[in-house]
Coordinates of C-alpha atoms and ligand atoms in Angstrom, one line a residue:
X1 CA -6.2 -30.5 -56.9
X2 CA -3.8 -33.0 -58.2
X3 CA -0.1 -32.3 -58.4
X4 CA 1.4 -31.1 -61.7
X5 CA 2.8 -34.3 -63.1
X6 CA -0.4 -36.1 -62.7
X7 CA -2.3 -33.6 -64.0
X8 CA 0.1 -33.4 -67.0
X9 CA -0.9 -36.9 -67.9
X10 CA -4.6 -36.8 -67.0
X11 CA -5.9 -33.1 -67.5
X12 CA -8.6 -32.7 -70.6
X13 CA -8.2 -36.7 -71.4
X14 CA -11.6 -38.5 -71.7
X15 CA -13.5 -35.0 -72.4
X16 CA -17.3 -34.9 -72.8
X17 CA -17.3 -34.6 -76.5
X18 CA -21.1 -33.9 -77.0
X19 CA -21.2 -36.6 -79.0
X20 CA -25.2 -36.8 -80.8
X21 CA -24.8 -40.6 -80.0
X22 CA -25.3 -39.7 -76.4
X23 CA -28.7 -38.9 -76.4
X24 CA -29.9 -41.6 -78.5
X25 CA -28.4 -44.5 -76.5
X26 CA -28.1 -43.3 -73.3
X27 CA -24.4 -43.9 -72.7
X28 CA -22.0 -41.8 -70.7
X29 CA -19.8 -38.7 -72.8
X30 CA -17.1 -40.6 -74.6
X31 CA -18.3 -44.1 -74.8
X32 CA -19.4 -46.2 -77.3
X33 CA -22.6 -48.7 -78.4
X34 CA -20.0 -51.5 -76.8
X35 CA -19.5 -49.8 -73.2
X36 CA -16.1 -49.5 -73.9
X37 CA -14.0 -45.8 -74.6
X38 CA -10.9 -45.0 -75.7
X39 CA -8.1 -43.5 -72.9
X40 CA -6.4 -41.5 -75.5
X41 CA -8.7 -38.6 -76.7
X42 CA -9.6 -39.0 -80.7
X43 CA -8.4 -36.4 -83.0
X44 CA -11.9 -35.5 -84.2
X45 CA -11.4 -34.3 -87.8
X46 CA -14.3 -33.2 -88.4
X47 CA -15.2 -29.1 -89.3
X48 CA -18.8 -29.3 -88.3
X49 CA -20.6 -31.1 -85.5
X50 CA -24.3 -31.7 -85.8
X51 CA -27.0 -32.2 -83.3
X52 CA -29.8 -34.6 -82.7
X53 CA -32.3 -31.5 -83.6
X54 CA -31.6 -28.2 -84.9
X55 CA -33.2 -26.8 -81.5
X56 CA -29.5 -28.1 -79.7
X57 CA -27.7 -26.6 -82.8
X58 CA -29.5 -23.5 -81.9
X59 CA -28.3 -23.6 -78.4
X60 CA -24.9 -24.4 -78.8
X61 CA -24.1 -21.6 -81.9
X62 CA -25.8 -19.1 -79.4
X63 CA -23.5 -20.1 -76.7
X64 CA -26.5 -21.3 -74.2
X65 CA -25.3 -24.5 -74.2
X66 CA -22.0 -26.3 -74.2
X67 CA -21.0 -28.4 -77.3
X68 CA -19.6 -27.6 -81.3
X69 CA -20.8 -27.0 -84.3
X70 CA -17.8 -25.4 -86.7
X71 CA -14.3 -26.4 -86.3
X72 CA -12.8 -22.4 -86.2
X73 CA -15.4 -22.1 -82.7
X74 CA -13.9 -25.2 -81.2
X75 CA -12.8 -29.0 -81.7
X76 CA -12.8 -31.8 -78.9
X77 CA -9.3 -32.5 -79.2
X78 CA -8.2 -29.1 -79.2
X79 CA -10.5 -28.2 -76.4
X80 CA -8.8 -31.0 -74.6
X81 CA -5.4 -29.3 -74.8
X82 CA -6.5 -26.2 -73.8
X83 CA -7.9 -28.0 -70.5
X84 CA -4.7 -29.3 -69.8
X85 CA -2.3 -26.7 -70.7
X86 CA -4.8 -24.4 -68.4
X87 CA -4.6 -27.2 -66.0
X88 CA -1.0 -27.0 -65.6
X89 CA -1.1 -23.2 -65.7
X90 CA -3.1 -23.4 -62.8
X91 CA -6.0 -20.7 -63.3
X92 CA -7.8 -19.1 -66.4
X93 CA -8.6 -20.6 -69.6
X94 CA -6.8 -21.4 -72.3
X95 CA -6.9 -20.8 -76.2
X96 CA -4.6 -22.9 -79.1
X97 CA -3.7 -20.9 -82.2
X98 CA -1.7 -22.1 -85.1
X99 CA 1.5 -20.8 -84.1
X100 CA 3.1 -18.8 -80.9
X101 CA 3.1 -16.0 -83.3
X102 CA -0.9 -16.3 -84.0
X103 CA -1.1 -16.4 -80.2
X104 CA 1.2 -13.7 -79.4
X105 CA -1.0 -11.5 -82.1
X106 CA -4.5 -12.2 -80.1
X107 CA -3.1 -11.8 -76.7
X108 CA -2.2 -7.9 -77.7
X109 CA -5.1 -7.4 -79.7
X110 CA -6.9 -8.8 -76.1
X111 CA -4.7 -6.2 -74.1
X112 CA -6.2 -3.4 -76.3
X113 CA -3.5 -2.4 -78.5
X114 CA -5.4 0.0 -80.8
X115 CA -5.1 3.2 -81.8
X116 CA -3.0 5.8 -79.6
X117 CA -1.8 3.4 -77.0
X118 CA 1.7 2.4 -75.8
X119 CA 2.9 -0.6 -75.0
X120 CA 6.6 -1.2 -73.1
X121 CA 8.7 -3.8 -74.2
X122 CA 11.2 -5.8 -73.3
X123 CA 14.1 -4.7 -75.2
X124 CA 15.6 -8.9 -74.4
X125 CA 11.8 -9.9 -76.5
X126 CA 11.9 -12.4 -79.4
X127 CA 12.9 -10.4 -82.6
X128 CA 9.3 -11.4 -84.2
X129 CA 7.7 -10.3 -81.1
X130 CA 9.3 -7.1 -81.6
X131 CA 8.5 -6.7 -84.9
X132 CA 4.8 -7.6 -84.8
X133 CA 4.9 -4.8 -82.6
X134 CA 6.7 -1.8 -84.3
X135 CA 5.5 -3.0 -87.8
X136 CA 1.9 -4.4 -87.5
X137 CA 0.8 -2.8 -84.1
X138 CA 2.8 0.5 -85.0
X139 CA 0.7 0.8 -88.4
X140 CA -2.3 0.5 -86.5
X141 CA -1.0 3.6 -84.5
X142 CA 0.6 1.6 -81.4
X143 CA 4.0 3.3 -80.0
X144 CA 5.9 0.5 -79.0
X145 CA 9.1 1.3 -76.4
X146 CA 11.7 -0.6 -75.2
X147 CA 13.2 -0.9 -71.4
X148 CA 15.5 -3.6 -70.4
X149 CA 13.5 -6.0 -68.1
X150 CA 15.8 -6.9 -65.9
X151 CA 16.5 -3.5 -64.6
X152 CA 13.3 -3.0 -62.3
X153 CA 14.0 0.6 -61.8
X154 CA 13.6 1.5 -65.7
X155 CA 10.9 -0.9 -65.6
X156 CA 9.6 1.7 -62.9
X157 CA 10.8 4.3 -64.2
X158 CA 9.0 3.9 -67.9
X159 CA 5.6 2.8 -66.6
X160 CA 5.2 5.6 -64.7
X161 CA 6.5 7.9 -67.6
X162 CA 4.5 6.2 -70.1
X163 CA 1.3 4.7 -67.9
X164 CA 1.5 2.0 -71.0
X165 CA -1.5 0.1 -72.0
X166 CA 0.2 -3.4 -71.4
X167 CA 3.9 -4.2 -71.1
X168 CA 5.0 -7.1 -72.6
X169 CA 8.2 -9.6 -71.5
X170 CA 9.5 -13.0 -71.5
X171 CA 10.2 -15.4 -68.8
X172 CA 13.7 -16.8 -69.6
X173 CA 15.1 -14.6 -72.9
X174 CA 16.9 -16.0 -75.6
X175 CA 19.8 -16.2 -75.9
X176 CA 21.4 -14.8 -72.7
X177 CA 18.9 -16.4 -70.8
X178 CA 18.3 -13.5 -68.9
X179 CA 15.0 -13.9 -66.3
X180 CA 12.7 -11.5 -65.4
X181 CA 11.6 -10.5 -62.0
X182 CA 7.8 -11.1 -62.7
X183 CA 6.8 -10.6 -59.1
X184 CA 8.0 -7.2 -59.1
X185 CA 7.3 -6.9 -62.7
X186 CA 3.4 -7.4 -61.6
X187 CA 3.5 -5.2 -58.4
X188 CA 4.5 -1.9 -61.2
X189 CA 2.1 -3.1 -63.5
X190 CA -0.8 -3.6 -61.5
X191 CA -0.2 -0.1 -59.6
X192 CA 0.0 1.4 -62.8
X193 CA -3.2 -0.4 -64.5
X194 CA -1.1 -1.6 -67.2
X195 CA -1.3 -5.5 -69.1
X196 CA 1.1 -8.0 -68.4
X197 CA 1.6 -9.9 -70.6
X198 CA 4.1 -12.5 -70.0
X199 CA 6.0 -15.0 -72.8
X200 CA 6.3 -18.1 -70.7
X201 CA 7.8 -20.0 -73.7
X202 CA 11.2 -20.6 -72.6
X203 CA 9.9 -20.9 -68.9
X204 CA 6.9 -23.4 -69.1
X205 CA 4.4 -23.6 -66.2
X206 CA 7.1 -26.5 -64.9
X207 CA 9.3 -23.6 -64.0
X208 CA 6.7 -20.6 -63.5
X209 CA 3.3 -20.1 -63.5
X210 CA 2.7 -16.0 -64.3
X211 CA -0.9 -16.4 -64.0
X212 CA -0.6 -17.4 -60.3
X213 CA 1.9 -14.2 -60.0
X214 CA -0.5 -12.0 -60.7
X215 CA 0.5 -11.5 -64.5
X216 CA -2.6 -10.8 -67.0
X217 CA -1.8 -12.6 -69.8
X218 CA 0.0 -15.7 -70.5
X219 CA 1.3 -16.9 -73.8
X220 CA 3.5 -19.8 -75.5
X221 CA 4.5 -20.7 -78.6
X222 CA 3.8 -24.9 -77.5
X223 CA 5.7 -25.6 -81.1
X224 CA 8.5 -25.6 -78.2
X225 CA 8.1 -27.6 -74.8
X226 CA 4.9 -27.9 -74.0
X227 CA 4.9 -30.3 -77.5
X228 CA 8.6 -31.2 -77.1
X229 CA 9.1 -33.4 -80.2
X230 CA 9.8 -31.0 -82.8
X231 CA 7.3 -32.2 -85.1
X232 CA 4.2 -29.3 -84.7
X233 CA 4.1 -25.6 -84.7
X234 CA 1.1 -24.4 -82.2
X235 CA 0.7 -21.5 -79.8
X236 CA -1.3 -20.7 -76.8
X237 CA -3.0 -17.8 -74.9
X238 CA -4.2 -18.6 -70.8
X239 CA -6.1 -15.6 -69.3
X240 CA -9.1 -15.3 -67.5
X241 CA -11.9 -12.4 -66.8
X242 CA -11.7 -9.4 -68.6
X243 CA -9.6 -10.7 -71.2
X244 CA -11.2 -14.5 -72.0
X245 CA -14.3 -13.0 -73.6
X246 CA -12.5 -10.5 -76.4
X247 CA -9.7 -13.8 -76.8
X248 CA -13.2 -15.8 -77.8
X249 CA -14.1 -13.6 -80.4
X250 CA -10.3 -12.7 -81.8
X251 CA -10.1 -16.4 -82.8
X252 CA -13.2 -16.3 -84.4
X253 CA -13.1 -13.6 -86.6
X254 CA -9.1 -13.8 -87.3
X255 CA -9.2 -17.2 -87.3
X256 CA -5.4 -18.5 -86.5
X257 CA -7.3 -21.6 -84.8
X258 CA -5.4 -24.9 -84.0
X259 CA -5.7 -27.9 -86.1
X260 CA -7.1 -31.2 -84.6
X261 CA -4.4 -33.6 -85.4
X262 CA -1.9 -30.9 -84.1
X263 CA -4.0 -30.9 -80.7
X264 CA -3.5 -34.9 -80.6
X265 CA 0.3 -34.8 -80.8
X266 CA 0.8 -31.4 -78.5
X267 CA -1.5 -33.2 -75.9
X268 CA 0.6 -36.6 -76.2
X269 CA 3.4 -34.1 -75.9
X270 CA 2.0 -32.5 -72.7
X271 CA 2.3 -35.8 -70.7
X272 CA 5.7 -36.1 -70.5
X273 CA 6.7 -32.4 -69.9
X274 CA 7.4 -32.7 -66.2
X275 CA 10.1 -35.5 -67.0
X276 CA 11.2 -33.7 -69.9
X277 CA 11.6 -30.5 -68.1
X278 CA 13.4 -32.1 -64.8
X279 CA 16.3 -33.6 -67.4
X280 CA 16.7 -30.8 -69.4
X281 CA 17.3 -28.5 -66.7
X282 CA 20.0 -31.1 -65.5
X283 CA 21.4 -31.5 -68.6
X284 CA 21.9 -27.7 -69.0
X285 CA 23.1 -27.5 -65.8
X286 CA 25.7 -30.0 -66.3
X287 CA 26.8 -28.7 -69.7
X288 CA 27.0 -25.5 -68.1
X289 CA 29.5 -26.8 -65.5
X290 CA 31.5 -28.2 -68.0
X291 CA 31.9 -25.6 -70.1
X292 CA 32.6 -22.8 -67.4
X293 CA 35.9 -24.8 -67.1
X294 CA 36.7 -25.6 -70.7
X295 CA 39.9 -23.5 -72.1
X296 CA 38.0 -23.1 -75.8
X297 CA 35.5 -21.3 -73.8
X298 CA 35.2 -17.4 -72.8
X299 CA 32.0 -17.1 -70.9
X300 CA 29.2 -19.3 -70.2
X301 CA 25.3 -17.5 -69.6
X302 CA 23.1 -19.9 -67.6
X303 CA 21.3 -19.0 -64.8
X304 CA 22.4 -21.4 -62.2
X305 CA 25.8 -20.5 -62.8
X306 CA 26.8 -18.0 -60.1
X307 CA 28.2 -14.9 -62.3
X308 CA 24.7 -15.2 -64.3
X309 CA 23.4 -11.4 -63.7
X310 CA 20.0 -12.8 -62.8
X311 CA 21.5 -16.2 -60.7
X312 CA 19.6 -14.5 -57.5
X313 CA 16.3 -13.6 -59.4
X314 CA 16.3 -17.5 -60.9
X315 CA 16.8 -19.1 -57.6
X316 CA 13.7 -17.5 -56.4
X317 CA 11.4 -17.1 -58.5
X318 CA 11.7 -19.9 -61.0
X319 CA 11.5 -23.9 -59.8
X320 CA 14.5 -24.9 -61.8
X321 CA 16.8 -23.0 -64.2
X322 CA 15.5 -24.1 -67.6
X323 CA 17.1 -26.7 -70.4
X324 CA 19.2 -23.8 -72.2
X325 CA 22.9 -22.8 -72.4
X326 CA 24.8 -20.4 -74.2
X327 CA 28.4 -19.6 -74.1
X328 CA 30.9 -17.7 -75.9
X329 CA 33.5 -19.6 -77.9
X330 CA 37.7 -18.5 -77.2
X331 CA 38.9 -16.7 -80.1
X332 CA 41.9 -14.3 -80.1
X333 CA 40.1 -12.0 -82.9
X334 CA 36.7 -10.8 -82.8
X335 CA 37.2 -10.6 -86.1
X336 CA 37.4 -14.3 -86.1
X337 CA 34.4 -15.1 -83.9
X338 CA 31.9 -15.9 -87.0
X339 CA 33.9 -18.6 -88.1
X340 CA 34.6 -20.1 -85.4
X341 CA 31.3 -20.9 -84.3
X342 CA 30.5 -22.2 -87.8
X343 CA 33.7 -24.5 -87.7
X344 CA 32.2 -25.7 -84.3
X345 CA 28.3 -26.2 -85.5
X346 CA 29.6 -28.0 -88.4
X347 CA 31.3 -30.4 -86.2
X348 CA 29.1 -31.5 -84.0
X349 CA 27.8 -34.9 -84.2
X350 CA 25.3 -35.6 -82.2
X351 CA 23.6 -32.3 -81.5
X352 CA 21.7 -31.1 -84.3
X353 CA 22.2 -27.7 -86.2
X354 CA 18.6 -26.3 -86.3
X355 CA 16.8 -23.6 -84.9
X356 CA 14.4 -23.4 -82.5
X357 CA 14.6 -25.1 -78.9
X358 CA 13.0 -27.2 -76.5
X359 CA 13.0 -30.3 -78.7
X360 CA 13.9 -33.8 -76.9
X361 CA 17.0 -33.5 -79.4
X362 CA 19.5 -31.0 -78.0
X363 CA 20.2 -28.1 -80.7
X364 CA 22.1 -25.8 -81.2
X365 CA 22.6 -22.5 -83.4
X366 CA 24.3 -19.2 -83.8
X367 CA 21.9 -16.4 -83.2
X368 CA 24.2 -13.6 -84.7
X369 CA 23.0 -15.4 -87.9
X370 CA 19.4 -17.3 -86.8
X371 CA 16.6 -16.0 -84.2
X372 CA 19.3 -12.7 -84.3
X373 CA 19.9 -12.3 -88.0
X374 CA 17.3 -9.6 -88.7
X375 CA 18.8 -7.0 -86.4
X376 CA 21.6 -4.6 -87.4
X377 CA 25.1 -5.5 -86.2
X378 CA 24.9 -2.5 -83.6
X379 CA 21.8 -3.6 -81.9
X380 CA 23.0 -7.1 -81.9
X381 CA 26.0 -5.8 -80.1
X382 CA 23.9 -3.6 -77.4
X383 CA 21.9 -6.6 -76.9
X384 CA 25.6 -9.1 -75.8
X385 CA 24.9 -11.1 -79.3
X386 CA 28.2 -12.0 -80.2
X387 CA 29.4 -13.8 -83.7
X388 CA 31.3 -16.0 -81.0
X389 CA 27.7 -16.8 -79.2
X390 CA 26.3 -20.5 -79.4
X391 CA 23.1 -21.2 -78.1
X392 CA 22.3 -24.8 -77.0
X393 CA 18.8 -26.2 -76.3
X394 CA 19.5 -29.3 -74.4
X395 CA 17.3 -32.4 -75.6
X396 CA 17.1 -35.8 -73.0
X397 CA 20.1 -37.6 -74.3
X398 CA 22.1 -38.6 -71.6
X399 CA 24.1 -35.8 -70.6
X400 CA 28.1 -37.9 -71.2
X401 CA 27.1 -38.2 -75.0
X402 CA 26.2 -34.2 -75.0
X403 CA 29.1 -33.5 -73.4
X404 CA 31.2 -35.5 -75.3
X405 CA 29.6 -34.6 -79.3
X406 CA 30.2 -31.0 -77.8
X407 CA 34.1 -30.9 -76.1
X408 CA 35.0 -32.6 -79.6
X409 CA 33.3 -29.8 -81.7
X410 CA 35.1 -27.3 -79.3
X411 CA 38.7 -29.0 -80.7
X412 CA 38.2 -27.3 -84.0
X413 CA 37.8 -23.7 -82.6
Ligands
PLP501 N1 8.0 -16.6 -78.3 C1 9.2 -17.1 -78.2 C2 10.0 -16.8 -76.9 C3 9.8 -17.8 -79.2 O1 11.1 -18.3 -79.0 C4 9.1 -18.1 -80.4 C5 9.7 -18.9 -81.5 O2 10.9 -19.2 -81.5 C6 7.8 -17.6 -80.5 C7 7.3 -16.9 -79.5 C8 7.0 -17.8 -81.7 O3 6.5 -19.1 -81.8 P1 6.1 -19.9 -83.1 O4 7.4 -20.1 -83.9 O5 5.4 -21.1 -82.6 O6 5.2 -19.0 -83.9

């Protein structure tokens, strides 16, 4: 097999489309009357796909045959990001849905969330993970419970309590950055027959790859990394055997499928996510550095720093330590921590105030009041979400002009 970064540039390019053409002419999968083909895959807008005879049409809707006939069963371009998300993952197959949320939705419903069963949660999950579950999967008579994931004796502990159905956790959590021991997260699992089902999102097969861990399940929300330019929201599931046939039919029926054009740009994004990655992670590592030292700053969380609670787990399980920082901002008052971090977003220059992450702009936010804001002030508290807390997604700037757009914000603390 080919190593990662080559495969990040090559994998599900220059697909077999199926194309009707074929047949009639005689040329190869992708070219055209001229001989020539394109080296970029086409966005193929197109909902229906249609056969040189209705026999093939027969064959391909009953699944004897490879090919496409309606956009919701499958596209060429989106197939083609699937292949190479799935090549980067390293096993199973891979299915694109609208958004991470979409994803995250069919992964569960694929781990047999029905009726009765209980799934274990990590209590570090993103707060719309968390509420898909008790709301949506808790009407449909899911109990959803909550262990911290980086304590692998209550991880332990609770699957053998609870023998859950599937346990569900993140890579890399937001914002602490906390990382889950997903080794020894799969040995309890798999002794207890429970799903794994791991959010890779903040991870990215350039830092871990779950599937090769032993982990069931694999899902991202790609509107982050894997796309990297901020301009499409997408999601993915990679699984294999027993799970890939029920996935199938979940995006059939329910229908969150990726669009075409948004396959184009996530698969442009894909190429570069190996150089992406290997700068952000230096970039947070610098800013981490910097800040750890700064007197406008209480307390820095990123894993390569060496009083991060999970600094051993990082170093080795994950390749690098990820393209996030967060830090607490020096105020006398708690009282005053709300609006200090708003006089420092409001200064910054460079970095951009916006939600989300793993853009190549760096952002950054407050999650007291963004990807926090829905929980009550106690839980935010339990969790270490602070109104002092800033969370920066480092971009691919060079990392002087972060530093610098960021120790000038810090003045007006
Ligand atoms: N998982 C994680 C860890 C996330 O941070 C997010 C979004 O922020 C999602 C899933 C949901 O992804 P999307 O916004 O693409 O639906």
């Amino acid at each position: 097999m080919k190593r990662f970064e080559t495969r990040a540039v090559h994998a599900g390019e220059r697909r077999a489309t199926g194309r009707a053409d074929r047949q009639s002419n005689g040329s190869a999968a992708g070219e055209t009357d001229g001989g020539f083909y394109p080296i970029s895959t086409p966005v193929h807008l197109s909902t229906t796909f249609a056969h040189n005879g209705i026999e093939q049409t027969d064959r391909v809707l009953g699944g004897e045959e490879p090919g496409y006939s309606y956009a919701r069963y499958g596209n060429p371009t989106v197939t083609a990001f699937e292949e190479a998300v799935a090549a980067l993952e390293g096993e199973g197959r891979a299915f694109a849905f609208a958004s991470g949320m979409a994803a995250m939705h069919a992964a569960l419903m694929a781990a047999e969330l029905t009726s009765g069963a209980t799934v274990l949660a990590a209590e570090q999950l993103y707060g719309s993970t968390a509420t898909l579950l008790v709301q949506v999967f808790g009407a449909g008579g899911v109990e959803t419970r909550f262990v911290d994931a980086c304590d692998l004796e209550a991880v332990e502990r609770k699957v053998a309590e609870l023998k859950p159905r599937a346990v569900v956790v993140e890579t890399i959590s937001n914002p602490l950055l906390r990382v889950a021991d997903i080794p020894s997260i799969v040995e309890i699992t798999k002794a207890a027959g429970s799903t794994l089902v791991v959010d890779a999102t903040f991870g990215t097969p350039y830092l871990q790859r779950p599937l090769e861990l032993g982990a069931d399940i694999v899902v991202h929300s790609a509107t982050k990394y894997l796309s990297g330019h901020g301009d499409l929201t997408a999601g993915l599931v990679i699984t294999g055997a027993p799970y890939d046939a029920a996935l199938d039919q979940i995006r059939k029926l329910v229908g969150g499928v990726m669009a075409p054009f948004e396959a184009w740009l996530a698969l442009r994004g894909l190429k570069t996510l190996p150089l992406r990655m290997e700068r952000q992670c230096e970039n947070a590592r610098l800013l981490a550095t910097r800040l750890a030292v700064h007197p406008k700053v209480a307390k820095v969380y990123h894993p390569a720093e060496k009083d991060h609670p999970d600094n051993e787990v990082a170093r080795r399980i994950l390749a690098d330590t990820g393209g996030l920082v967060s830090f607490e901002l020096a105020v006398e008052d708690p009282e005053e921590g709300r609006a200090a971090a708003f006089r420092f977003l409001n200064a910054l220059d460079l970095c951009i105030r916006a939600p989300s992450l793993g853009d190549i702009y760096t952002l950054a936010i407050h999650p007291a009041t963004a990807s926090h804001r829905e929980l009550s002030p106690s839980r935010r508290e339990r969790l270490g979400v602070k109104e002092n807390l800033i969370r920066v997604s480092l971009g691919i700037e060079h990392p002087e002009d972060i530093a610098i757009d960021i120790e000038q914000a810090l003045e007006s603390v």
